[in-house]
Amino acid sequence: MTMQQLYLAIPMVPLAAAIVVGLWRRQLPRAAAHWITILAVAFSFVASIFVYRDVMAGNTFNGDVYVWANTGGIKMAIGFLIDPLTAMMLLVVTFVSLMVHVYTIGYMADDDGYARFFSYICLFTFSMLMLVMSNNFLQLFFGWEAVGLVSYLLIGFWFDRPTAIYANLKAFLANRVGDFGFILGIGLVLAYFGSMDYAEVFRKAPELAKTTINLWGAAEWSLMTVTCLCLFVGAMGKSAQVPLHVWLPDSMEGPTPISALIHAATMVTAGIFMVARMSPLFELSDTALSFILVIGAITALFMGFLGVIQNDIKRVVAYSTLSQLGYMTVALGASAYSVAVFHLMTHAFFKALLFLAAGSVIIGMHHDQDIRNMGGLRKYMPITWITSLLGSLALIGTPLFAGFYSKDSIIEAVHASHLPGAGFAYFAVIAGVFVTAFYSFRMYFLVFHGEERFRHKPFPGEHDHHDDHGDHGHAHEPHESPWVVTAPLLLLALPSVVIGYLTIGPMLFGDFFKDSIVVDAAKHPAMAELAEEFHGALAMALHGLSTLPFWLALAGVVTAYVFYMVKPGIPAAIAKTFSPIVTILENKYYMDWINENIVAPAARGLGRGLWKGGDVGLIDGLINGSANAVGVLASVVRRAQTGMLYLYALVMLLGVIGLMTWQLWPYLGGK
């Protein structure tokens, strides 16, 4: 098998497995659903390792697989771009997907939609692989929409549950808003660059850097700024940035494995990957970078605040995802694209770990998701406990853990940036360190330590929509999950600890991304300044023990311990004192209310106006009016159709006389 054939096989094998399991799920044995899909994804993972090794040897590829259309000099093709950025994404997507597939065997063991679920997650893997391997905007858009489609199917997997249907419609609509901007950006690229191929677009970009366009009136807008902002709107939808973030917390209505696969490691990072891939364009617009910087900062800080008040274990992790996506976006705005992608990679491992650990807790708690009903689970679920602790330490940026290297690099990159908005962004990411540590360890302490509240359950549990797994409903105490659940936890815990230490040198300060990411060091010196201060992974960790982020993280952990382990009455007293702020947080800044009561009615009103006025009034009126006019004319004209030949001859004779008179009148002395 040639390397080109291997490239094609990586996404196609999961697609074939998804089709087989999806179409013949009723005919296949139950176990065949997971064996077929797991073997397919395992093949893609192993193949990705070979591709990574080949790329590291200096072999890259950029070529078309299939030309779909060639019109007006514009080629629309399916093609692959295999470079270090792609190779890294292939490894992350396939490894996390493989872990989720194995985990699903245990989590969905007794679900009626067992085979259907495996088909969906395997199809998602194909969609994400097509997105990251694309070498042109057409294929990028295909993968972009395909992951959105599968996300819709998975969020609403339990389609007999109204909240799940509401959640997947919410995700669908929020992403359509983002995708509208995204397709406008692609349209601008096609109109002004005359190509959809990355290499061709990037080659022409410097020539069009100073090009302006008229959007309305006489105002001149930078082509690069408008294009980049439109593309970023797409990223705001897919990567859940304020104000298009509203769909992600509700997506927790889907089964827990998809929370790890889609909403932690892969789909929501598609926007981050896209902006990093488009770095040659974004580097030409400081305005777009500043906008990205501010949006990311708002998301990082204010979504973290919402995590503090959540009691559903999956929603705590979901708001953590929103906050960390904000950190990645901030790095993009600071032109630290490699740092953003680095955090994407480290975050994929420890966030997938945290989601899967949350699912393991849900299984052990017989599908009660309220952390206030837990406590003391450490001795009942030792593997889930230790892996959750490792994931939490990585998340808050503990020195030597994966999250420390990527998160601290983001903070330093923002600190070194000179773009407008960088000051606010630095404050947001610094404050976010304390907030992240507080809500992460609030969850950790309430779940694994303290009083065993599951014996009397002080709060009605919020249950995952799931049929009880075997005897789960008959157990009286929490219990460790089966090996198909705990094995992925252990395998994800390892990179959550060591991957940052092992890769920070080549990925951030080496030449790993030299052909994948473009940075104008003269205009945006953040990465150059970071490189000067970097003296090795170990030295960075030791230095990190004396920096402000470490002490803020430690303060967050200590505060959480005091509030929920030592003096549990403090949070209630604070909530009572600051009840207006708590009300705002509980209502999620009223974003849902605004969408449901202002945006949605306005959209429906616009649609109704276009329907009644445009479709019914204008179009139907014009069409029906024309038809009615023809009918009236016909009713008059038909009376002349008598069927008498002599009458027809008379009319013809009169016509000929009239025509001749008209033609000869000037010669007869008429004027």
XYZ file of C-alpha atoms in Angstrom, residues 41-655:
615
model
C -10.919 3.220 14.163
C -7.962 1.187 15.474
C -6.796 0.786 11.870
C -7.053 4.557 11.357
C -5.066 5.157 14.549
C -2.274 2.767 13.563
C -2.239 4.221 10.043
C -2.023 7.715 11.557
C 1.088 6.629 13.452
C 2.712 5.543 10.171
C 1.692 8.841 8.555
C 3.122 10.794 11.501
C 6.430 8.925 11.263
C 6.528 9.549 7.517
C 5.852 13.268 7.983
C 8.545 13.496 10.659
C 10.923 12.004 8.101
C 10.253 15.049 5.934
C 7.608 13.628 3.578
C 4.552 15.799 3.096
C 1.736 15.585 0.573
C -0.623 18.071 -1.052
C -2.733 16.712 -3.862
C -6.190 15.987 -5.200
C -7.888 12.643 -4.888
C -10.957 13.400 -6.973
C -11.942 16.439 -9.047
C -15.641 16.995 -8.519
C -16.074 19.888 -10.959
C -13.987 22.265 -13.015
C -15.914 25.317 -14.126
C -14.868 28.814 -15.096
C -11.268 28.018 -14.253
C -12.222 27.107 -10.663
C -11.420 23.581 -9.571
C -13.612 21.903 -6.964
C -11.855 18.830 -5.687
C -11.462 16.381 -2.843
C -7.847 16.469 -1.775
C -5.501 15.881 1.137
C -2.917 18.092 2.792
C -0.623 15.945 4.916
C 1.797 18.016 6.989
C 2.813 18.120 10.683
C -0.383 19.920 11.731
C -2.524 17.324 9.964
C -0.450 14.429 11.335
C -0.839 15.679 14.906
C -4.612 16.108 14.488
C -4.922 12.621 12.985
C -3.286 11.099 16.053
C -5.443 13.067 18.488
C -8.735 12.404 16.696
C -8.168 8.689 16.118
C -6.749 7.974 19.605
C -9.515 9.779 21.482
C -12.116 8.236 19.181
C -10.683 4.761 19.815
C -10.840 5.281 23.578
C -14.435 6.479 23.323
C -15.397 3.466 21.193
C -14.005 1.056 23.794
C -15.606 3.027 26.642
C -18.985 2.926 24.895
C -19.103 -0.876 25.191
C -19.545 -0.466 28.938
C -21.504 2.763 29.075
C -24.138 1.850 26.465
C -24.218 -1.859 27.297
C -27.976 -2.191 27.645
C -29.148 0.641 25.417
C -31.581 -0.280 22.659
C -29.704 1.955 20.216
C -26.344 0.232 20.828
C -25.448 -0.446 17.181
C -26.891 2.869 16.002
C -24.675 4.726 18.480
C -21.534 2.966 17.273
C -22.475 3.764 13.698
C -22.869 7.457 14.557
C -19.575 7.844 16.437
C -17.702 6.003 13.689
C -19.328 8.291 11.098
C -18.253 11.257 13.202
C -14.666 9.999 13.125
C -14.795 9.902 9.312
C -16.223 13.440 9.177
C -13.575 14.879 11.476
C -10.775 13.152 9.585
C -12.011 14.591 6.285
C -12.054 18.042 7.873
C -8.484 17.958 9.206
C -7.033 16.317 6.079
C -8.577 18.781 3.609
C -6.418 20.840 1.286
C -9.195 23.108 0.036
C -12.168 25.080 1.308
C -14.747 22.859 -0.389
C -13.669 19.738 1.471
C -13.192 21.774 4.640
C -16.814 22.887 4.392
C -17.958 19.322 3.734
C -16.201 18.053 6.871
C -17.415 21.105 8.789
C -21.054 20.362 7.997
C -20.658 16.602 8.343
C -19.445 16.855 11.951
C -22.344 19.220 12.610
C -24.807 16.693 11.203
C -23.455 13.821 13.294
C -23.386 16.073 16.348
C -27.087 16.769 15.758
C -27.795 13.038 15.583
C -25.783 12.260 18.719
C -27.069 15.084 20.924
C -30.607 13.980 20.114
C -29.710 10.292 20.309
C -32.431 9.673 22.888
C -35.054 11.200 20.626
C -37.972 10.323 22.912
C -36.702 12.857 25.437
C -37.980 16.434 24.820
C -34.901 18.053 26.384
C -32.624 16.127 24.012
C -34.640 17.250 20.993
C -34.531 20.842 22.225
C -30.769 20.558 22.741
C -29.983 19.230 19.287
C -32.197 21.849 17.624
C -30.425 24.503 19.682
C -27.044 23.173 18.565
C -28.235 23.025 14.961
C -29.525 26.614 14.907
C -26.543 28.135 16.751
C -24.161 26.436 14.344
C -26.194 27.584 11.334
C -25.621 31.169 12.437
C -21.894 30.534 12.579
C -21.910 28.603 9.304
C -23.635 31.506 7.533
C -20.604 33.648 8.346
C -18.274 30.801 7.440
C -19.748 30.320 3.970
C -19.660 34.092 3.380
C -15.933 33.984 4.167
C -15.420 31.087 1.747
C -17.428 33.029 -0.855
C -15.141 36.045 -0.458
C -12.103 33.805 -0.853
C -13.545 32.332 -4.037
C -14.565 35.747 -5.434
C -11.269 37.555 -4.843
C -8.673 34.773 -4.856
C -10.236 32.787 -7.684
C -9.410 29.479 -6.062
C -10.460 27.219 -3.213
C -7.103 25.513 -2.844
C -5.234 26.428 0.334
C -1.816 26.705 -1.303
C -3.086 28.967 -4.083
C -5.044 31.178 -1.661
C -2.102 31.518 0.729
C 0.210 32.360 -2.179
C -2.042 35.174 -3.351
C -2.825 36.535 0.133
C 0.091 39.024 0.425
C -0.860 40.517 -2.955
C -4.384 41.232 -1.700
C -3.370 42.390 1.783
C -4.236 46.038 1.062
C -7.315 45.357 -1.095
C -10.504 47.089 0.051
C -14.158 46.339 -0.672
C -17.434 48.252 -0.385
C -20.008 46.513 1.748
C -22.436 49.402 1.919
C -22.291 53.109 1.277
C -18.939 54.650 0.535
C -17.096 52.994 3.419
C -13.996 51.019 2.480
C -13.348 47.751 4.311
C -10.217 45.660 4.257
C -10.815 42.475 2.273
C -8.612 40.487 4.663
C -10.395 41.802 7.740
C -13.875 41.032 6.400
C -12.832 37.596 5.125
C -11.105 36.627 8.376
C -13.990 37.878 10.523
C -16.496 35.892 8.451
C -14.371 32.757 8.737
C -14.014 33.327 12.482
C -17.795 33.615 12.894
C -17.873 30.027 11.669
C -15.293 29.149 14.310
C -17.385 30.948 16.963
C -20.292 28.618 16.214
C -18.331 25.383 15.995
C -15.952 26.168 18.881
C -18.711 27.679 21.048
C -17.448 31.218 21.575
C -19.634 33.962 23.079
C -22.383 34.622 22.014
C -22.720 31.398 19.968
C -21.756 29.246 22.956
C -25.291 28.565 24.146
C -25.608 25.149 22.508
C -22.693 23.379 24.147
C -23.894 23.053 27.791
C -27.266 21.726 26.621
C -25.521 19.185 24.410
C -24.844 17.237 27.610
C -28.301 15.758 27.036
C -26.605 13.242 24.775
C -24.850 10.123 26.120
C -21.611 10.789 27.994
C -19.262 9.199 25.404
C -20.203 11.835 22.845
C -19.469 14.560 25.368
C -15.896 13.306 25.391
C -15.640 12.703 21.665
C -17.411 15.715 20.241
C -17.511 18.371 22.912
C -14.074 17.984 24.432
C -11.518 16.697 22.031
C -12.567 16.999 18.450
C -15.589 18.804 17.003
C -15.444 21.907 19.170
C -11.777 22.285 18.370
C -12.489 22.353 14.616
C -12.765 26.135 14.738
C -9.402 26.408 16.510
C -7.805 24.123 13.938
C -9.345 26.099 11.064
C -8.007 29.456 12.256
C -4.550 27.940 12.834
C -4.619 26.462 9.324
C -5.642 29.884 7.958
C -2.805 31.679 9.766
C -1.419 33.142 6.485
C -4.714 35.029 6.113
C -5.248 36.055 9.734
C -1.705 37.396 10.021
C -2.674 40.070 7.501
C -5.435 41.580 9.676
C -4.660 42.975 13.131
C -8.303 44.003 13.453
C -9.455 40.398 13.104
C -6.801 39.215 15.574
C -7.895 41.805 18.160
C -11.509 40.728 17.759
C -10.520 37.088 18.244
C -8.462 38.033 21.303
C -11.362 39.825 23.011
C -13.996 37.176 22.171
C -11.719 34.438 23.500
C -11.013 36.379 26.705
C -14.719 36.941 27.387
C -15.431 33.245 26.829
C -12.518 32.066 28.987
C -13.477 34.154 32.015
C -17.250 34.425 31.967
C -17.938 30.803 31.055
C -15.660 29.821 33.919
C -17.873 31.777 36.329
C -20.859 29.672 35.214
C -18.952 26.495 36.040
C -18.809 27.565 39.698
C -22.570 27.214 40.247
C -23.237 23.999 38.283
C -24.328 20.902 40.167
C -24.620 18.475 37.258
C -21.240 16.722 36.955
C -21.279 16.791 33.143
C -22.232 20.459 32.994
C -19.305 21.425 35.237
C -16.972 19.764 32.746
C -18.907 21.320 29.843
C -18.382 24.865 31.143
C -14.760 23.966 31.718
C -14.595 23.079 28.013
C -16.081 26.458 27.086
C -13.514 28.234 29.235
C -10.579 26.274 27.769
C -11.807 26.900 24.238
C -11.667 30.577 25.189
C -8.000 30.122 26.169
C -7.248 28.551 22.776
C -9.018 31.418 21.002
C -7.037 33.964 22.991
C -3.829 32.274 21.838
C -5.010 32.520 18.224
C -5.662 36.244 18.682
C -2.155 36.714 20.060
C -0.760 35.089 16.876
C 0.413 32.166 18.998
C -1.239 29.631 16.686
C 1.144 26.844 17.658
C 0.329 27.412 21.343
C -3.404 27.252 20.573
C -2.958 23.952 18.732
C -0.671 22.695 21.516
C -3.392 23.426 24.076
C -5.901 21.788 21.715
C -3.835 18.608 21.876
C -3.212 18.542 25.638
C -6.806 19.564 26.351
C -8.106 16.727 24.154
C -6.537 14.135 26.423
C -7.344 15.508 29.866
C -10.801 16.784 28.965
C -11.786 13.474 27.336
C -10.466 11.860 30.514
C -12.617 14.101 32.716
C -15.756 13.489 30.660
C -15.251 9.733 30.642
C -14.497 9.788 34.379
C -17.729 11.734 34.901
C -19.527 9.005 32.955
C -17.912 6.362 35.154
C -19.168 8.226 38.246
C -22.649 8.391 36.684
C -22.609 4.620 36.159
C -21.420 4.052 39.737
C -24.111 6.399 41.064
C -26.841 4.583 39.112
C -27.185 7.584 36.758
C -27.510 10.300 39.358
C -25.537 13.269 38.026
C -25.955 15.739 40.939
C -22.593 16.199 42.658
C -24.405 17.260 45.836
C -25.666 13.676 46.162
C -22.195 12.136 45.995
C -19.214 12.342 48.330
C -16.762 9.750 49.582
C -16.600 7.871 46.265
C -12.814 7.579 46.507
C -12.870 4.230 48.305
C -15.608 2.770 46.111
C -14.192 3.867 42.735
C -10.387 4.037 43.151
C -9.472 4.015 39.430
C -12.051 6.670 38.568
C -10.844 8.707 41.539
C -7.131 8.706 40.680
C -7.716 9.363 36.975
C -10.133 12.208 37.796
C -7.502 13.711 40.090
C -4.859 13.516 37.362
C -7.237 15.079 34.830
C -8.153 17.877 37.245
C -4.492 18.615 38.015
C -3.790 18.813 34.284
C -6.787 21.094 33.743
C -5.766 23.658 36.363
C -2.211 23.841 35.035
C -0.190 22.039 37.711
C 3.546 22.141 36.861
C 4.814 19.053 34.974
C 1.271 18.115 33.893
C 0.235 18.534 30.252
C -2.135 21.417 30.887
C 0.568 23.443 32.623
C 2.790 23.729 29.562
C 0.030 24.744 27.172
C -1.920 26.967 29.551
C 1.097 28.850 30.872
C 2.341 29.353 27.324
C -0.991 30.948 26.409
C -0.784 33.312 29.374
C 2.772 34.309 28.496
C 1.925 34.740 24.809
C -0.943 37.085 25.639
C 1.273 38.992 28.043
C 3.785 39.499 25.215
C 1.155 40.615 22.690
C 0.835 44.293 21.800
C -2.505 44.109 19.974
C -5.488 46.188 21.167
C -7.401 44.137 23.735
C -4.337 42.215 24.919
C -4.458 43.874 28.363
C -8.039 42.753 28.990
C -7.257 39.308 27.613
C -4.292 38.920 29.980
C -6.461 39.839 32.956
C -9.142 37.379 31.827
C -6.803 34.404 31.418
C -5.034 35.161 34.697
C -8.318 35.445 36.615
C -9.546 32.346 34.802
C -6.765 30.307 36.425
C -8.260 30.817 39.902
C -11.810 30.258 38.666
C -10.865 27.030 36.849
C -9.044 25.641 39.869
C -11.954 26.521 42.149
C -14.779 24.895 40.184
C -12.661 21.893 39.145
C -11.748 21.004 42.689
C -15.192 21.937 43.993
C -16.434 19.090 41.818
C -13.539 16.821 42.797
C -14.019 17.303 46.556
C -17.821 17.007 46.438
C -17.634 13.796 44.402
C -14.731 11.898 45.926
C -14.244 13.209 49.467
C -16.249 14.188 52.514
C -19.567 12.776 53.680
C -21.133 9.864 51.785
C -24.279 11.739 50.798
C -25.420 9.092 48.298
C -26.940 7.123 51.173
C -29.608 9.759 51.837
C -29.407 11.994 48.733
C -30.172 15.504 49.983
C -31.144 16.619 46.463
C -33.272 14.924 43.810
C -30.866 13.432 41.347
C -30.670 14.588 37.741
C -30.550 11.303 35.855
C -28.864 10.545 32.636
C -31.418 9.275 30.142
C -30.248 5.747 30.054
C -31.613 2.370 30.818
C -30.019 0.848 33.873
C -26.970 -1.239 33.080
C -27.689 -4.736 34.230
C -27.836 -4.702 37.991
C -26.839 -1.083 38.424
C -30.284 -0.202 39.627
C -30.180 -2.932 42.272
C -26.864 -2.027 43.834
C -26.920 -0.228 47.138
C -23.464 1.292 46.971
C -21.405 2.930 44.243
C -19.023 0.567 42.516
C -16.102 0.740 40.154
C -16.953 0.572 36.483
C -16.063 -2.442 34.276
C -12.659 -2.655 32.581
C -13.957 -1.377 29.219
C -14.669 1.884 31.054
C -11.607 2.076 33.316
C -9.046 1.020 30.666
C -9.686 4.127 28.498
C -9.423 6.247 31.652
C -5.950 4.866 32.397
C -4.823 5.190 28.767
C -5.997 8.821 28.620
C -4.440 9.632 32.002
C -0.940 8.876 30.727
C -0.804 11.576 27.993
C -2.702 13.942 30.315
C 0.383 13.847 32.529
C 3.386 13.545 30.177
C 2.447 14.758 26.677
C 3.137 18.420 27.445
C 6.592 17.710 28.880
C 7.543 15.565 25.891
C 6.307 17.804 23.072
C 6.521 21.452 24.132
C 10.049 21.902 22.773
C 9.502 20.803 19.163
C 5.897 22.009 18.883
C 6.352 25.530 20.223
C 10.017 26.352 19.886
C 11.242 23.888 17.278
C 10.412 23.549 13.620
C 7.472 21.140 14.020
C 4.933 23.588 12.544
C 7.347 25.531 10.339
C 5.493 24.616 7.118
C 1.989 24.562 8.613
C 1.704 27.834 10.517
C 2.795 31.295 9.396
C 3.574 34.108 11.851
C 4.814 37.600 11.042
C 7.357 37.853 13.835
C 8.031 41.524 13.129
C 4.388 42.540 13.712
C 3.494 39.849 16.261
C 6.562 39.033 18.357
C 4.844 37.008 21.093
C 6.257 33.612 20.075
C 9.727 35.047 19.576
C 9.655 36.435 23.129
C 8.474 33.088 24.503
C 11.307 31.314 22.708
C 13.878 33.576 24.361
C 12.525 32.701 27.811
C 12.257 28.937 27.238
C 15.124 26.863 28.653
C 13.645 23.375 28.610
C 10.487 21.651 29.864
C 11.861 20.858 33.320
C 13.195 24.377 33.871
C 9.815 25.783 32.825
C 8.027 23.580 35.364
C 10.389 24.544 38.168
C 10.045 28.212 37.283
C 6.278 27.750 37.178
C 6.254 27.029 40.915
C 7.079 30.685 41.568
C 4.761 32.323 39.041
C 1.406 34.014 39.595
C -0.687 31.386 37.720
C 0.568 28.600 40.006
C -0.279 30.511 43.178
C -3.694 31.453 41.796
C -4.379 27.808 40.951
C -3.259 26.747 44.428
C -5.478 29.438 45.947
C -8.424 28.098 43.942
C -7.843 24.543 45.212
C -7.446 25.682 48.842
C -10.550 27.879 48.611
C -12.580 24.974 47.216
C -11.330 22.711 50.031
C -12.214 25.237 52.736
C -15.622 26.048 51.229
C -16.798 22.496 50.686
C -14.813 20.335 53.094
C -14.049 22.499 56.142
C -16.758 25.203 56.255
C -19.588 24.065 53.957
C -21.804 26.884 55.217
C -19.660 29.563 53.533
C -20.940 29.034 49.943
C -24.565 29.331 51.090
C -23.790 32.536 53.003
C -21.989 34.019 49.977
C -24.857 33.017 47.685
C -27.320 34.724 50.032
C -25.211 37.884 50.277
C -24.671 38.141 46.531
C -28.019 36.717 45.441
C -28.432 39.124 42.460
C -25.111 37.939 40.991
C -26.028 34.311 41.672
C -29.357 34.854 39.912
C -27.549 36.234 36.855
C -25.211 33.233 36.832
C -28.050 30.740 37.323
C -29.780 32.286 34.322
C -26.537 32.040 32.308
C -26.341 35.811 31.784
C -29.873 35.605 30.356
C -28.446 34.611 26.986
C -31.007 31.830 26.603
C -33.787 34.242 27.587
C -32.599 36.797 25.027
C -32.429 34.126 22.325
C -35.835 32.679 23.152
C -37.694 35.930 23.753
C -36.003 38.437 21.446
C -33.872 36.772 18.783
C -36.171 33.819 18.052
C -39.412 35.897 17.845
C -37.607 38.440 15.646
C -36.368 35.650 13.371
C -39.830 34.076 13.250
C -41.363 37.505 12.559
C -38.923 38.090 9.718
C -39.654 34.653 8.337
C -43.405 35.170 8.629
C -43.107 38.568 6.921
C -41.105 37.099 4.053
C -43.616 34.247 3.832
C -46.780 36.328 3.958
C -45.484 39.407 2.160
C -42.878 37.937 -0.129
C -44.060 34.427 -0.909
C -47.846 34.652 -0.518
C -48.280 38.355 -1.296
C -45.711 39.081 -3.995
C -44.730 35.794 -5.604
C -48.046 33.966 -5.289
C -49.910 37.215 -6.032
C -47.872 37.816 -9.161
C -48.179 34.226 -10.359
C -51.830 33.833 -9.446
C -52.620 37.337 -10.748
C -51.010 36.503 -14.077
C -52.972 33.267 -14.236
C -56.220 35.088 -13.403
C -55.511 37.772 -16.070
C -54.926 35.089 -18.669
C -58.163 33.444 -17.588
C -60.141 36.683 -17.953
C -58.575 37.371 -21.367
C -59.292 33.843 -22.436
C -62.948 34.132 -21.335
C -63.317 37.158 -23.608
C -61.348 35.829 -26.573
C -63.040 32.460 -26.601
C -66.311 34.125 -27.566
C -64.770 34.894 -30.955
C -64.230 31.173 -31.505
C -67.619 30.352 -33.093
C -66.581 27.537 -35.388
C -68.112 29.298 -38.454
C -65.635 29.432 -41.355
C -67.293 32.364 -43.091
C -66.873 34.484 -39.962
C -63.184 33.567 -39.733
C -62.766 34.501 -43.441
C -64.465 37.825 -42.859
C -62.101 38.607 -39.954
C -59.065 37.690 -42.074
C -60.349 39.907 -44.914
C -60.853 42.812 -42.556
C -57.371 42.264 -41.216
